[in-house]
Structures are given as C-alpha cells and as structure tokens.
Amino acid sequence: MTNYLSVKDIESLPKWVEEAKALKENPKQFKTLGEGKTIGLLFFNNSLRTRLSTQKAAINLGMDVIVMNFGSEGWALEYEDGTIMNQGKSEHVKEAAQVVSQYCDIIGIRAFADLTDKEQDEAEIVLTSFRKYATVPILNMESSVGHPLQALADAITLSEQKSKPKPKVVLSWAPHPKALPHAVANSFIEMMQLQEAEFVITHPKGYELNPAITKGITIENDQDKAFENADFVYVKNWSNYQDYGKVLNQDKDWTVTLDKLGSAKFMHCLPVRRNMIVADEVLDSNQSLVIEQANNRTYAAQIVLKKILESIVK
Ligand code: CP
C-alpha cells in the first residue's frame, strides 16, 4: 500500500485491527522501521487528535516529523490548470506538492469540505492534487468526504469493546450549531461494511447522507427505535447533504442522554459539543468510549504508516 486515501485502502480490516492492537501492546516494536524517513503533516484546518496522534505514531516508528499549518501559514494555493494567477492565490499546487516531496518521504494532508459546492468537495481537490503532483505517498488526515484514520481507530475500539461477534451498532445524527462535513460519518459507514455487525443509521427525515455510501444500509428515522438493543451508539452531526452544507435542524430531542442510550456504549470522534450532541451525564459515565477512541488514533496511524513504510523501505 503506497497511499492511505480512504477506507477502501484497508487491505484487510480484521488483520489491520489485530496488528494495531499488537502495536498498542508494544508501540516501539518497529522503532527502527522509519529511521532516516521524514513525514510532513500539512494542516489546512484545525486539529488536536489527528495532529498529535499522527506525530506520536511516526515517532514510535522512528520517523522525523515536520508539521505545517498550511491554511494559516502557507501560501494560498491554486488548483486549477491554466489559470492566470492574478488574484489572491500565490503558488500552484503543482510546485508546492513537488517541493514538499523533496523534504518528506510521506505527506499527510488535512483539508476539510468547505460545504458550499458539493461537486467541488466530492472531487477532494486538495487531496487529489497532492496525490497527483507529489512524488511520495499521501496520507489522508481528513479530507472533504472521508476520515479513514478515524474509522480505523473506531474499528480498533469496537474490536476491543465488543462482547459478542455481531454487535448492534447505531450511527446517530445529533444537533450542532454549525455546519459540519460528512467525512467522519462517510468513513464510519464504509468501515462498518467491512465487519460483522447489525448496523443501523438514524437521522431526522431530510438528513440523508450520500445515497452511494448508505446504499443497502437500514435507515430508521425514529432514534429511540434505532437505539433498541444497541451495543454501541456512534453519534455525529452532519450538515444537510441535499440542501448542501445547510443547518436546517437543531432539534434537541436528538441529543443523546443516558435514558436514550440505555446500556449501550457511547462513541464520538471528538471534539464534541457537550449538552448539544450529548449530555454531560453520558460523557462523564463509564459508558463513554471517547477517550479510548482518541487513544486508538495513535495505533490506527501507526499501522497505516507501518504499511506505507514497508512499501517504500525495500
Ligand atoms: N477526531 C479528530 O479528527 O480530531 P481532531 O479534529 O482534533 O484531529
């Protein structure tokens, strides 16, 4: 594997999860694999977990790490071919990607959806342009439509926490004051299709995600009904997909409480808005897995970087 761009790049989810769990037991087991190699992490958007866990994973593998807040510190990039660059963009991605490739052996990119133009977001212009023009492997640290490192961490958490071979897992929409992308939900859905589970998505009517991603999955618009007998409830807000990027619903009846959760474990990728997405009583209870999910981000990143390093260190 030379790039990790989406959940589709996971060669075998069960094997990767087991390998990640072994790395968690002994994080420095492959501490010389990345010696002499540098990873460059380019952030076009904010981050806490992705930024620190990916650095930690790279350090565990013996790599050197360079981090740049490209969105605030880099030159504004042009992505269109043939543009007369007489406006605000100072540098073309063609040069930028080739230049960074000279300094780094792997490039991580975080570039969110801007939620104004669905077609442009779905083209994943930043990620795909770096993939096209860079000469080294690319790691998706959350693009406009996917967050495959989060999904892999969530698969590790589910594997560690499940008490039956085929648990019931519910992905639930919850209210949020700002327009959020679909990336985490999309990758979680793609990941869930790679494993044994009774998987249900619940959201208010009108909040359907991309039908190409949810095809064949049970959708239940009654959240209480969806939560019945659930073992895991994964909660995430996403903005409207049809009326693209709009916030049309902030119905607090969808906020997850202990009463709604029952005996299920609570999952969220973080950051989370308390008492909007989920009540304090849930996050502060021992049913919440959010801190362990964040911990598993390191081992998800580490297994991915290990696979990429093994493909380039031959
Ligand atoms: N879950 C996640 O990706 O967190 P950050 O946005 O803080 O990196």
mmCIF file of C-alpha atoms and ligand atoms in Angstrom:
data_model
loop_
_atom_site.group_PDB
_atom_site.id
_atom_site.type_symbol
_atom_site.label_atom_id
_atom_site.label_comp_id
_atom_site.label_asym_id
_atom_site.label_seq_id
_atom_site.Cartn_x
_atom_site.Cartn_y
_atom_site.Cartn_z
ATOM 1 C CA MET A 1 0.000 0.000 0.000
ATOM 2 C CA THR A 2 1.528 3.331 -1.010
ATOM 3 C CA ASN A 3 -1.274 5.814 -0.223
ATOM 4 C CA TYR A 4 -3.923 5.827 2.510
ATOM 5 C CA LEU A 5 -6.669 7.948 0.999
ATOM 6 C CA SER A 6 -9.859 6.172 2.060
ATOM 7 C CA VAL A 7 -11.223 3.140 3.929
ATOM 8 C CA LYS A 8 -11.002 1.322 0.561
ATOM 9 C CA ASP A 9 -7.203 1.281 1.006
ATOM 10 C CA ILE A 10 -7.516 -1.067 4.015
ATOM 11 C CA GLU A 11 -6.363 -4.391 2.599
ATOM 12 C CA SER A 12 -7.936 -6.484 5.397
ATOM 13 C CA LEU A 13 -9.755 -4.751 8.249
ATOM 14 C CA PRO A 14 -9.619 -7.728 10.689
ATOM 15 C CA LYS A 15 -5.867 -8.189 10.093
ATOM 16 C CA TRP A 16 -5.080 -4.485 10.414
ATOM 17 C CA VAL A 17 -7.113 -4.235 13.626
ATOM 18 C CA GLU A 18 -5.252 -7.201 15.153
ATOM 19 C CA GLU A 19 -1.883 -5.758 14.056
ATOM 20 C CA ALA A 20 -2.832 -2.356 15.525
ATOM 21 C CA LYS A 21 -3.801 -3.998 18.831
ATOM 22 C CA ALA A 22 -0.394 -5.731 18.889
ATOM 23 C CA LEU A 23 1.317 -2.359 18.254
ATOM 24 C CA LYS A 24 -0.676 -0.917 21.145
ATOM 25 C CA GLU A 25 0.828 -3.603 23.388
ATOM 26 C CA ASN A 26 4.345 -2.811 22.160
ATOM 27 C CA PRO A 27 4.378 0.597 20.404
ATOM 28 C CA LYS A 28 8.166 0.685 19.916
ATOM 29 C CA GLN A 29 8.374 -2.778 18.343
ATOM 30 C CA PHE A 30 9.240 -1.288 14.937
ATOM 31 C CA LYS A 31 11.157 1.745 16.197
ATOM 32 C CA THR A 32 13.845 1.483 13.505
ATOM 33 C CA LEU A 33 11.500 0.982 10.514
ATOM 34 C CA GLY A 34 11.165 4.710 9.881
ATOM 35 C CA GLU A 35 14.750 5.714 10.683
ATOM 36 C CA GLY A 36 16.006 8.288 8.187
ATOM 37 C CA LYS A 37 12.472 8.942 6.910
ATOM 38 C CA THR A 38 10.504 12.163 7.372
ATOM 39 C CA ILE A 39 6.746 12.655 7.417
ATOM 40 C CA GLY A 40 5.330 16.101 6.636
ATOM 41 C CA LEU A 41 1.895 16.864 8.073
ATOM 42 C CA LEU A 42 0.111 19.696 6.246
ATOM 43 C CA PHE A 43 -2.918 21.078 8.073
ATOM 44 C CA PHE A 44 -5.302 23.238 6.070
ATOM 45 C CA ASN A 45 -7.714 23.014 9.065
ATOM 46 C CA ASN A 46 -7.544 22.764 12.861
ATOM 47 C CA SER A 47 -6.794 19.572 14.745
ATOM 48 C CA LEU A 48 -5.922 18.215 18.170
ATOM 49 C CA ARG A 49 -6.123 14.415 17.925
ATOM 50 C CA THR A 50 -5.006 13.912 14.327
ATOM 51 C CA ARG A 51 -2.076 16.262 14.702
ATOM 52 C CA LEU A 52 -0.726 14.743 17.921
ATOM 53 C CA SER A 53 -1.586 11.066 17.368
ATOM 54 C CA THR A 54 -0.073 11.002 13.868
ATOM 55 C CA GLN A 55 3.118 12.606 15.197
ATOM 56 C CA LYS A 56 3.190 10.116 18.066
ATOM 57 C CA ALA A 57 2.691 7.206 15.635
ATOM 58 C CA ALA A 58 5.519 8.443 13.399
ATOM 59 C CA ILE A 59 7.844 8.912 16.392
ATOM 60 C CA ASN A 60 7.036 5.367 17.585
ATOM 61 C CA LEU A 61 8.243 4.128 14.187
ATOM 62 C CA GLY A 62 11.472 6.158 14.388
ATOM 63 C CA MET A 63 10.474 8.812 11.837
ATOM 64 C CA ASP A 64 11.245 12.515 11.899
ATOM 65 C CA VAL A 65 8.179 14.773 11.753
ATOM 66 C CA ILE A 66 7.603 18.190 10.152
ATOM 67 C CA VAL A 67 4.254 19.909 10.768
ATOM 68 C CA MET A 68 2.885 22.952 8.948
ATOM 69 C CA ASN A 69 -0.369 24.813 9.483
ATOM 70 C CA PHE A 70 -0.698 25.320 5.761
ATOM 71 C CA GLY A 71 -4.092 27.035 5.965
ATOM 72 C CA SER A 72 -2.767 29.938 8.052
ATOM 73 C CA GLU A 73 0.978 29.900 7.302
ATOM 74 C CA GLY A 74 1.379 28.594 3.743
ATOM 75 C CA TRP A 75 0.909 30.490 0.504
ATOM 76 C CA ALA A 76 -2.674 30.337 -0.768
ATOM 77 C CA LEU A 77 -2.646 27.534 -3.370
ATOM 78 C CA GLU A 78 -4.136 27.477 -6.856
ATOM 79 C CA TYR A 79 -5.530 24.110 -8.003
ATOM 80 C CA GLU A 80 -6.961 24.915 -11.448
ATOM 81 C CA ASP A 81 -4.866 24.229 -14.528
ATOM 82 C CA GLY A 82 -4.153 27.093 -16.901
ATOM 83 C CA THR A 83 -5.342 29.850 -14.553
ATOM 84 C CA ILE A 84 -3.897 33.335 -14.913
ATOM 85 C CA MET A 85 -2.812 33.766 -11.306
ATOM 86 C CA ASN A 86 -3.516 37.489 -10.987
ATOM 87 C CA GLN A 87 -5.807 37.195 -7.939
ATOM 88 C CA GLY A 88 -5.234 36.021 -4.338
ATOM 89 C CA LYS A 89 -3.500 32.662 -4.989
ATOM 90 C CA SER A 90 0.310 32.856 -4.770
ATOM 91 C CA GLU A 91 1.507 29.337 -5.567
ATOM 92 C CA HIS A 92 0.251 26.445 -7.701
ATOM 93 C CA VAL A 93 -0.189 23.040 -6.083
ATOM 94 C CA LYS A 94 1.985 21.600 -8.917
ATOM 95 C CA GLU A 95 5.076 23.274 -7.468
ATOM 96 C CA ALA A 96 4.041 23.026 -3.797
ATOM 97 C CA ALA A 97 3.451 19.255 -3.905
ATOM 98 C CA GLN A 98 6.743 18.585 -5.716
ATOM 99 C CA VAL A 99 8.681 20.844 -3.338
ATOM 100 C CA VAL A 100 7.243 19.202 -0.189
ATOM 101 C CA SER A 101 8.032 15.795 -1.747
ATOM 102 C CA GLN A 102 11.730 16.730 -1.703
ATOM 103 C CA TYR A 103 11.643 17.329 2.048
ATOM 104 C CA CYS A 104 9.356 14.431 3.060
ATOM 105 C CA ASP A 105 9.007 10.686 2.414
ATOM 106 C CA ILE A 106 5.295 10.691 3.289
ATOM 107 C CA ILE A 107 2.889 13.671 3.181
ATOM 108 C CA GLY A 108 -0.210 13.857 5.409
ATOM 109 C CA ILE A 109 -2.980 16.217 4.316
ATOM 110 C CA ARG A 110 -5.927 17.587 6.307
ATOM 111 C CA ALA A 111 -8.323 19.624 4.146
ATOM 112 C CA PHE A 112 -11.999 19.767 5.112
ATOM 113 C CA ALA A 113 -15.011 20.293 2.895
ATOM 114 C CA ASP A 114 -15.916 23.953 2.562
ATOM 115 C CA LEU A 115 -19.618 22.909 2.308
ATOM 116 C CA THR A 116 -20.554 25.442 -0.366
ATOM 117 C CA ASP A 117 -20.029 23.424 -3.569
ATOM 118 C CA LYS A 118 -20.891 19.710 -3.297
ATOM 119 C CA GLU A 119 -19.275 18.829 -6.629
ATOM 120 C CA GLN A 120 -16.006 20.521 -5.679
ATOM 121 C CA ASP A 121 -15.973 18.925 -2.207
ATOM 122 C CA GLU A 122 -16.631 15.488 -3.666
ATOM 123 C CA ALA A 123 -13.697 15.966 -6.055
ATOM 124 C CA GLU A 124 -11.435 16.261 -2.945
ATOM 125 C CA ILE A 125 -9.368 18.811 -4.802
ATOM 126 C CA VAL A 126 -6.606 19.328 -2.199
ATOM 127 C CA LEU A 127 -6.053 15.631 -1.501
ATOM 128 C CA THR A 128 -6.259 14.538 -5.132
ATOM 129 C CA SER A 129 -3.995 17.371 -6.324
ATOM 130 C CA PHE A 130 -1.281 16.438 -3.814
ATOM 131 C CA ARG A 131 -1.698 12.816 -4.839
ATOM 132 C CA LYS A 132 -1.334 13.807 -8.497
ATOM 133 C CA TYR A 133 1.708 16.056 -8.176
ATOM 134 C CA ALA A 134 3.554 14.700 -5.119
ATOM 135 C CA THR A 135 6.202 12.049 -5.736
ATOM 136 C CA VAL A 136 5.803 10.398 -2.305
ATOM 137 C CA PRO A 137 2.905 8.542 -0.582
ATOM 138 C CA ILE A 138 -0.078 10.564 0.668
ATOM 139 C CA LEU A 139 -1.905 10.049 3.973
ATOM 140 C CA ASN A 140 -5.481 11.354 4.312
ATOM 141 C CA MET A 141 -5.783 13.080 7.707
ATOM 142 C CA GLU A 142 -9.432 14.026 6.891
ATOM 143 C CA SER A 143 -10.479 15.195 3.504
ATOM 144 C CA SER A 144 -13.736 16.733 2.320
ATOM 145 C CA VAL A 145 -15.502 13.355 2.142
ATOM 146 C CA GLY A 146 -13.564 10.926 4.334
ATOM 147 C CA HIS A 147 -11.695 10.454 7.605
ATOM 148 C CA PRO A 148 -10.207 6.966 7.220
ATOM 149 C CA LEU A 149 -7.765 7.260 10.154
ATOM 150 C CA GLN A 150 -10.719 7.937 12.469
ATOM 151 C CA ALA A 151 -12.664 4.999 11.009
ATOM 152 C CA LEU A 152 -9.721 2.653 11.547
ATOM 153 C CA ALA A 153 -9.349 3.837 15.169
ATOM 154 C CA ASP A 154 -13.085 3.245 15.639
ATOM 155 C CA ALA A 155 -12.730 -0.292 14.275
ATOM 156 C CA ILE A 156 -9.973 -0.942 16.835
ATOM 157 C CA THR A 157 -12.195 0.408 19.638
ATOM 158 C CA LEU A 158 -15.171 -1.710 18.542
ATOM 159 C CA SER A 159 -12.973 -4.804 18.407
ATOM 160 C CA GLU A 160 -11.629 -4.164 21.917
ATOM 161 C CA GLN A 161 -15.011 -3.376 23.452
ATOM 162 C CA LYS A 162 -17.441 -5.789 21.829
ATOM 163 C CA SER A 163 -18.706 -8.734 23.863
ATOM 164 C CA LYS A 164 -20.423 -10.611 21.022
ATOM 165 C CA PRO A 165 -19.313 -11.499 17.469
ATOM 166 C CA LYS A 166 -22.090 -9.480 15.790
ATOM 167 C CA PRO A 167 -22.936 -6.413 17.923
ATOM 168 C CA LYS A 168 -25.671 -3.924 17.090
ATOM 169 C CA VAL A 169 -24.023 -0.618 16.127
ATOM 170 C CA VAL A 170 -26.089 2.538 15.525
ATOM 171 C CA LEU A 171 -24.793 5.682 13.817
ATOM 172 C CA SER A 172 -26.933 8.591 15.008
ATOM 173 C CA TRP A 173 -27.146 12.192 13.819
ATOM 174 C CA ALA A 174 -27.290 14.751 16.677
ATOM 175 C CA PRO A 175 -27.778 18.537 16.669
ATOM 176 C CA HIS A 176 -24.938 21.057 16.297
ATOM 177 C CA PRO A 177 -24.997 24.848 15.857
ATOM 178 C CA LYS A 178 -22.510 24.926 12.972
ATOM 179 C CA ALA A 179 -22.407 23.262 9.565
ATOM 180 C CA LEU A 180 -20.208 20.172 9.792
ATOM 181 C CA PRO A 181 -18.857 17.951 6.992
ATOM 182 C CA HIS A 182 -19.905 14.370 6.217
ATOM 183 C CA ALA A 183 -16.401 12.887 6.303
ATOM 184 C CA VAL A 184 -16.490 11.079 9.672
ATOM 185 C CA ALA A 185 -19.928 9.580 9.043
ATOM 186 C CA ASN A 186 -18.987 8.501 5.496
ATOM 187 C CA SER A 187 -15.824 6.679 6.580
ATOM 188 C CA PHE A 188 -17.521 5.116 9.614
ATOM 189 C CA ILE A 189 -20.231 3.712 7.312
ATOM 190 C CA GLU A 190 -17.632 2.383 4.857
ATOM 191 C CA MET A 191 -15.705 0.774 7.721
ATOM 192 C CA MET A 192 -18.844 -0.819 9.211
ATOM 193 C CA GLN A 193 -19.497 -2.532 5.887
ATOM 194 C CA LEU A 194 -16.181 -4.368 6.293
ATOM 195 C CA GLN A 195 -17.188 -6.105 9.513
ATOM 196 C CA GLU A 196 -19.796 -8.319 11.151
ATOM 197 C CA ALA A 197 -22.456 -6.165 12.820
ATOM 198 C CA GLU A 198 -26.126 -5.284 12.804
ATOM 199 C CA PHE A 199 -25.643 -1.734 11.536
ATOM 200 C CA VAL A 200 -28.368 0.933 11.573
ATOM 201 C CA ILE A 201 -28.217 4.650 10.734
ATOM 202 C CA THR A 202 -30.659 7.048 12.379
ATOM 203 C CA HIS A 203 -31.258 10.716 11.493
ATOM 204 C CA PRO A 204 -34.175 13.105 11.100
ATOM 205 C CA LYS A 205 -36.012 12.925 7.765
ATOM 206 C CA GLY A 206 -34.217 15.133 5.263
ATOM 207 C CA TYR A 207 -30.763 14.414 6.705
ATOM 208 C CA GLU A 208 -29.966 11.524 4.368
ATOM 209 C CA LEU A 209 -26.272 11.156 3.580
ATOM 210 C CA ASN A 210 -24.838 10.436 0.126
ATOM 211 C CA PRO A 211 -27.020 7.535 -1.133
ATOM 212 C CA ALA A 212 -23.999 5.975 -2.860
ATOM 213 C CA ILE A 213 -22.442 5.491 0.597
ATOM 214 C CA THR A 214 -25.568 4.418 2.535
ATOM 215 C CA LYS A 215 -26.854 2.038 -0.187
ATOM 216 C CA GLY A 216 -28.205 -1.186 1.337
ATOM 217 C CA ILE A 217 -27.968 0.025 4.976
ATOM 218 C CA THR A 218 -31.004 0.144 7.283
ATOM 219 C CA ILE A 219 -32.107 3.743 7.925
ATOM 220 C CA GLU A 220 -34.500 4.350 10.852
ATOM 221 C CA ASN A 221 -35.831 7.887 11.381
ATOM 222 C CA ASP A 222 -37.081 7.100 14.906
ATOM 223 C CA GLN A 223 -33.964 7.443 17.090
ATOM 224 C CA ASP A 224 -35.486 5.629 20.112
ATOM 225 C CA LYS A 225 -36.441 2.687 17.901
ATOM 226 C CA ALA A 226 -32.984 2.600 16.324
ATOM 227 C CA PHE A 227 -31.347 2.547 19.777
ATOM 228 C CA GLU A 228 -33.349 -0.501 20.954
ATOM 229 C CA ASN A 229 -30.923 -3.305 21.957
ATOM 230 C CA ALA A 230 -27.937 -1.326 20.672
ATOM 231 C CA ASP A 231 -24.489 -2.354 21.912
ATOM 232 C CA PHE A 232 -22.759 0.756 20.539
ATOM 233 C CA VAL A 233 -24.174 4.178 19.645
ATOM 234 C CA TYR A 234 -21.839 6.294 17.492
ATOM 235 C CA VAL A 235 -23.034 9.890 17.434
ATOM 236 C CA LYS A 236 -22.059 12.561 14.922
ATOM 237 C CA ASN A 237 -23.555 15.675 13.478
ATOM 238 C CA TRP A 238 -23.509 16.300 9.751
ATOM 239 C CA SER A 239 -24.946 19.234 7.837
ATOM 240 C CA ASN A 240 -27.632 18.714 5.249
ATOM 241 C CA TYR A 241 -26.419 16.761 2.202
ATOM 242 C CA GLN A 242 -29.330 17.539 -0.139
ATOM 243 C CA ASP A 243 -29.532 21.280 0.698
ATOM 244 C CA TYR A 244 -25.777 21.114 0.747
ATOM 245 C CA GLY A 245 -23.984 22.409 3.833
ATOM 246 C CA LYS A 246 -27.081 23.954 5.451
ATOM 247 C CA VAL A 247 -28.100 23.593 9.123
ATOM 248 C CA LEU A 248 -31.858 23.018 8.871
ATOM 249 C CA ASN A 249 -32.427 21.199 12.145
ATOM 250 C CA GLN A 250 -31.154 21.703 15.702
ATOM 251 C CA ASP A 251 -33.784 19.520 17.380
ATOM 252 C CA LYS A 252 -32.548 18.905 20.941
ATOM 253 C CA ASP A 253 -34.745 15.779 21.108
ATOM 254 C CA TRP A 254 -31.866 14.131 19.191
ATOM 255 C CA THR A 255 -29.279 14.984 21.907
ATOM 256 C CA VAL A 256 -28.125 11.695 23.409
ATOM 257 C CA THR A 257 -28.966 11.208 27.106
ATOM 258 C CA LEU A 258 -28.369 8.226 29.402
ATOM 259 C CA ASP A 259 -32.065 7.438 29.206
ATOM 260 C CA LYS A 260 -31.868 7.180 25.402
ATOM 261 C CA LEU A 261 -28.564 5.313 25.447
ATOM 262 C CA GLY A 262 -29.773 2.503 27.732
ATOM 263 C CA SER A 263 -26.910 0.064 28.287
ATOM 264 C CA ALA A 264 -25.129 0.851 25.002
ATOM 265 C CA LYS A 265 -21.569 2.199 24.845
ATOM 266 C CA PHE A 266 -21.270 5.775 23.562
ATOM 267 C CA MET A 267 -18.824 6.688 20.782
ATOM 268 C CA HIS A 268 -17.848 10.035 19.217
ATOM 269 C CA CYS A 269 -14.739 11.081 17.293
ATOM 270 C CA LEU A 270 -14.269 14.358 19.282
ATOM 271 C CA PRO A 271 -14.259 17.306 19.541
ATOM 272 C CA VAL A 272 -17.802 17.148 20.925
ATOM 273 C CA ARG A 273 -20.222 19.876 21.983
ATOM 274 C CA ARG A 274 -21.488 18.941 25.464
ATOM 275 C CA ASN A 275 -25.251 19.119 26.005
ATOM 276 C CA MET A 276 -25.782 19.694 22.290
ATOM 277 C CA ILE A 277 -24.605 16.394 20.742
ATOM 278 C CA VAL A 278 -24.599 14.502 24.044
ATOM 279 C CA ALA A 279 -25.471 15.152 27.692
ATOM 280 C CA ASP A 280 -22.719 15.560 30.318
ATOM 281 C CA GLU A 281 -24.110 12.508 32.129
ATOM 282 C CA VAL A 282 -23.166 10.308 29.144
ATOM 283 C CA LEU A 283 -19.695 11.715 28.510
ATOM 284 C CA ASP A 284 -18.896 11.540 32.228
ATOM 285 C CA SER A 285 -20.170 7.972 32.585
ATOM 286 C CA ASN A 286 -18.258 4.734 32.159
ATOM 287 C CA GLN A 287 -20.367 4.021 29.055
ATOM 288 C CA SER A 288 -18.397 6.641 27.130
ATOM 289 C CA LEU A 289 -15.560 5.337 24.934
ATOM 290 C CA VAL A 290 -14.466 8.712 23.544
ATOM 291 C CA ILE A 291 -11.109 8.887 25.350
ATOM 292 C CA GLU A 292 -10.220 5.352 24.305
ATOM 293 C CA GLN A 293 -11.229 6.149 20.708
ATOM 294 C CA ALA A 294 -8.812 9.095 20.778
ATOM 295 C CA ASN A 295 -6.103 6.837 22.239
ATOM 296 C CA ASN A 296 -6.598 4.391 19.371
ATOM 297 C CA ARG A 297 -5.922 7.149 16.838
ATOM 298 C CA THR A 298 -2.198 6.617 17.550
ATOM 299 C CA TYR A 299 -2.323 2.902 16.717
ATOM 300 C CA ALA A 300 -4.529 3.437 13.658
ATOM 301 C CA ALA A 301 -1.993 5.944 12.331
ATOM 302 C CA GLN A 302 0.889 3.684 13.321
ATOM 303 C CA ILE A 303 -0.402 0.633 11.449
ATOM 304 C CA VAL A 304 -1.057 2.776 8.362
ATOM 305 C CA LEU A 305 2.392 4.398 8.486
ATOM 306 C CA LYS A 306 3.981 0.987 9.049
ATOM 307 C CA LYS A 307 2.262 -0.361 5.890
ATOM 308 C CA ILE A 308 3.377 2.664 3.867
ATOM 309 C CA LEU A 309 6.952 2.457 5.201
ATOM 310 C CA GLU A 310 7.121 -1.255 4.387
ATOM 311 C CA SER A 311 6.132 -0.429 0.811
ATOM 312 C CA ILE A 312 8.856 2.224 0.427
ATOM 313 C CA VAL A 313 11.649 0.751 2.597
ATOM 314 C CA LYS A 314 12.501 -2.244 0.433
HETATM 315 N N1 CP B 1 -11.310 13.272 15.596
HETATM 316 C C1 CP B 1 -10.421 14.147 15.077
HETATM 317 O O1 CP B 1 -10.016 14.026 13.915
HETATM 318 O O2 CP B 1 -9.987 15.098 15.942
HETATM 319 P P1 CP B 1 -9.167 16.413 15.511
HETATM 320 O O3 CP B 1 -10.066 17.182 14.550
HETATM 321 O O4 CP B 1 -8.901 17.142 16.787
HETATM 322 O O5 CP B 1 -7.920 15.982 14.809
#
